[in-house]
């Protein structure tokens, strides 16, 4: 690394709670050459981290498909997009029977939405579960649908994210889940 050059570093840390978290002092250390010399410093970062909910997948899907105007769908291509856990009431024609026979659990096949159809993940659809469990399940579905490229919207009690897809949409949805119920709302 050259003098004056900046470098971005991602740290994977277990954070104590969901939402904004101020990191403790970070120890930066260098050992050169062959560990004979060691230099270190404690750095206090003037920054906050945003801890997303830990994904959890042990409950029914919190989603709704509803017709609407606007073009977030894939215009009726009907291409296979991935799998989600089976929910009572799903069509048995859409069940991944081969996966079930291989012991992967009962899953429903996802296909591209028809033109104008929208998929909504809803906090209210997980009624009866504690808040953190609801957010963890929504987090799981945000990640699953994003990975499959399936457009989706997110409905929280005080916030709604319009249907969309892509990395920016996924990050925005995860940030909203992390900030749900915190004073100040958004970063």
Coordinates of C-alpha atoms in Angstrom, one line a residue:
X1 CA 0.0 0.0 0.0
X2 CA 1.3 3.4 -1.0
X3 CA 1.6 6.4 1.4
X4 CA -1.7 8.3 1.5
X5 CA -3.6 5.5 -0.2
X6 CA -7.0 4.6 1.3
X7 CA -8.3 1.0 1.6
X8 CA -11.7 -0.2 2.5
X9 CA -11.9 -3.1 4.9
X10 CA -15.0 -5.2 5.8
X11 CA -15.0 -6.6 9.3
X12 CA -17.4 -9.5 10.1
X13 CA -18.1 -9.1 13.8
X14 CA -20.8 -10.5 16.0
X15 CA -22.7 -7.5 17.2
X16 CA -24.7 -7.4 20.5
X17 CA -28.0 -6.2 19.0
X18 CA -29.9 -5.2 15.9
X19 CA -29.7 -1.6 14.8
X20 CA -27.0 1.1 15.0
X21 CA -24.0 0.0 17.0
X22 CA -20.9 2.1 17.8
X23 CA -17.8 -0.1 17.5
X24 CA -15.3 -0.4 20.3
X25 CA -11.7 0.6 19.8
X26 CA -10.1 -1.4 17.0
X27 CA -6.6 -2.8 17.4
X28 CA -4.5 -2.4 14.2
X29 CA -1.3 -4.4 14.1
X30 CA 1.5 -5.0 11.7
X31 CA 4.3 -7.6 12.0
X32 CA 7.2 -7.1 9.6
X33 CA 9.4 -8.9 8.6
X34 CA 8.7 -12.4 9.7
X35 CA 7.1 -11.2 12.9
X36 CA 10.4 -9.8 14.3
X37 CA 9.0 -6.2 14.5
X38 CA 5.5 -5.5 15.7
X39 CA 3.7 -2.1 15.6
X40 CA 0.2 -1.6 16.8
X41 CA -2.3 1.1 17.6
X42 CA -5.8 1.4 19.1
X43 CA -8.1 3.3 16.8
X44 CA -11.4 4.8 18.0
X45 CA -13.7 5.0 14.9
X46 CA -16.1 7.9 14.7
X47 CA -18.6 5.7 12.9
X48 CA -21.5 3.5 13.6
X49 CA -22.2 0.0 12.3
X50 CA -25.7 -1.1 11.3
X51 CA -26.5 -4.6 12.5
X52 CA -29.1 -6.4 10.4
X53 CA -31.4 -9.0 11.9
X54 CA -29.9 -12.6 11.9
X55 CA -31.8 -14.5 9.1
X56 CA -34.1 -17.2 10.4
X57 CA -36.1 -19.5 8.2
X58 CA -38.3 -21.7 10.4
X59 CA -41.7 -20.3 9.8
X60 CA -44.1 -19.7 6.9
X61 CA -43.5 -17.1 4.3
X62 CA -44.5 -13.5 5.1
X63 CA -45.4 -12.6 1.6
X64 CA -48.4 -11.6 -0.5
X65 CA -48.7 -11.5 -4.2
X66 CA -51.1 -8.9 -5.4
X67 CA -51.9 -7.3 -8.8
X68 CA -51.0 -3.7 -9.3
X69 CA -49.8 -1.3 -11.9
X70 CA -46.2 -0.4 -12.5
X71 CA -43.5 -2.4 -14.1
X72 CA -41.4 -4.2 -11.5
X73 CA -42.2 -7.7 -12.8
X74 CA -40.3 -9.5 -15.5
X75 CA -43.1 -9.2 -18.0
X76 CA -44.5 -12.7 -18.0
X77 CA -41.4 -14.7 -18.9
X78 CA -42.3 -17.4 -16.4
X79 CA -38.6 -18.4 -15.8
X80 CA -37.7 -20.5 -12.7
X81 CA -36.3 -18.2 -10.0
X82 CA -35.7 -20.4 -7.0
X83 CA -37.3 -22.1 -4.0
X84 CA -39.0 -21.0 -0.8
X85 CA -40.4 -23.0 2.1
X86 CA -43.8 -24.5 1.4
X87 CA -46.7 -22.6 2.9
X88 CA -50.1 -24.3 3.5
X89 CA -52.3 -23.3 0.6
X90 CA -49.5 -23.3 -2.0
X91 CA -50.4 -25.2 -5.2
X92 CA -49.1 -28.8 -5.0
X93 CA -48.1 -28.4 -8.7
X94 CA -45.4 -25.9 -7.6
X95 CA -43.9 -28.2 -5.0
X96 CA -40.3 -29.3 -5.6
X97 CA -41.1 -33.0 -5.3
X98 CA -37.6 -34.1 -6.4
X99 CA -36.0 -32.0 -3.6
X100 CA -38.5 -33.3 -1.1
X101 CA -37.6 -36.9 -2.1
X102 CA -33.9 -36.1 -1.5
X103 CA -34.7 -34.9 2.0
X104 CA -34.4 -31.2 1.4
X105 CA -37.8 -30.4 2.9
X106 CA -41.0 -29.3 1.3
X107 CA -40.4 -26.2 -0.9
X108 CA -42.4 -24.3 -3.5
X109 CA -40.9 -23.4 -6.8
X110 CA -40.8 -19.7 -7.6
X111 CA -41.3 -18.3 -11.1
X112 CA -41.1 -14.8 -12.5
X113 CA -44.2 -12.8 -11.7
X114 CA -46.7 -12.0 -14.4
X115 CA -46.6 -8.4 -15.7
X116 CA -48.0 -6.1 -13.1
X117 CA -48.0 -8.7 -10.3
X118 CA -46.1 -7.7 -7.2
X119 CA -44.7 -9.6 -4.3
X120 CA -44.9 -8.0 -0.8
X121 CA -43.1 -9.1 2.4
X122 CA -45.3 -8.0 5.3
X123 CA -44.5 -7.6 9.0
X124 CA -48.3 -8.0 9.7
X125 CA -48.4 -11.4 8.0
X126 CA -46.3 -12.8 10.8
X127 CA -48.9 -12.0 13.5
X128 CA -48.4 -13.7 16.9
X129 CA -44.6 -13.8 16.7
X130 CA -42.2 -11.7 18.7
X131 CA -40.8 -8.6 17.0
X132 CA -37.2 -9.8 16.6
X133 CA -38.4 -13.2 15.2
X134 CA -40.6 -11.4 12.7
X135 CA -37.7 -9.2 11.6
X136 CA -35.4 -12.3 11.4
X137 CA -37.8 -14.1 9.1
X138 CA -38.3 -11.0 6.9
X139 CA -34.5 -10.8 6.7
X140 CA -34.3 -14.4 5.5
X141 CA -36.9 -13.8 2.8
X142 CA -35.2 -10.5 1.7
X143 CA -32.0 -12.4 1.2
X144 CA -33.7 -15.4 -0.5
X145 CA -35.7 -13.3 -2.9
X146 CA -32.8 -11.0 -3.7
X147 CA -30.6 -14.0 -4.5
X148 CA -33.3 -15.3 -6.8
X149 CA -33.7 -11.9 -8.5
X150 CA -37.3 -11.8 -7.6
X151 CA -38.7 -8.2 -7.3
X152 CA -40.4 -7.6 -3.9
X153 CA -41.7 -4.9 -1.7
X154 CA -41.5 -4.6 2.1
X155 CA -44.2 -3.4 4.5
X156 CA -43.3 -2.5 8.0
X157 CA -45.7 -0.8 10.5
X158 CA -44.3 2.7 9.9
X159 CA -42.5 2.2 6.6
X160 CA -43.1 0.8 3.1
X161 CA -40.4 0.0 0.5
X162 CA -41.8 -0.1 -3.0
X163 CA -41.2 -3.3 -5.0
X164 CA -37.8 -3.6 -6.7
X165 CA -34.8 -5.8 -7.1
X166 CA -31.0 -5.5 -7.2
X167 CA -28.2 -5.0 -4.7
X168 CA -29.3 -1.4 -3.7
X169 CA -32.9 -2.6 -3.1
X170 CA -31.7 -5.5 -1.0
X171 CA -29.4 -3.2 1.1
X172 CA -32.2 -0.7 1.6
X173 CA -34.6 -3.4 2.8
X174 CA -32.0 -4.9 5.2
X175 CA -31.3 -1.4 6.5
X176 CA -35.0 -0.8 7.1
X177 CA -35.3 -4.1 9.0
X178 CA -32.2 -3.1 11.1
X179 CA -33.6 0.3 11.9
X180 CA -37.2 -0.8 12.7
X181 CA -38.3 0.4 16.1
X182 CA -35.2 2.5 16.7
X183 CA -35.4 6.2 17.5
X184 CA -34.4 8.3 14.5
X185 CA -35.7 5.8 12.0
X186 CA -33.3 6.1 9.1
X187 CA -29.7 6.8 8.7

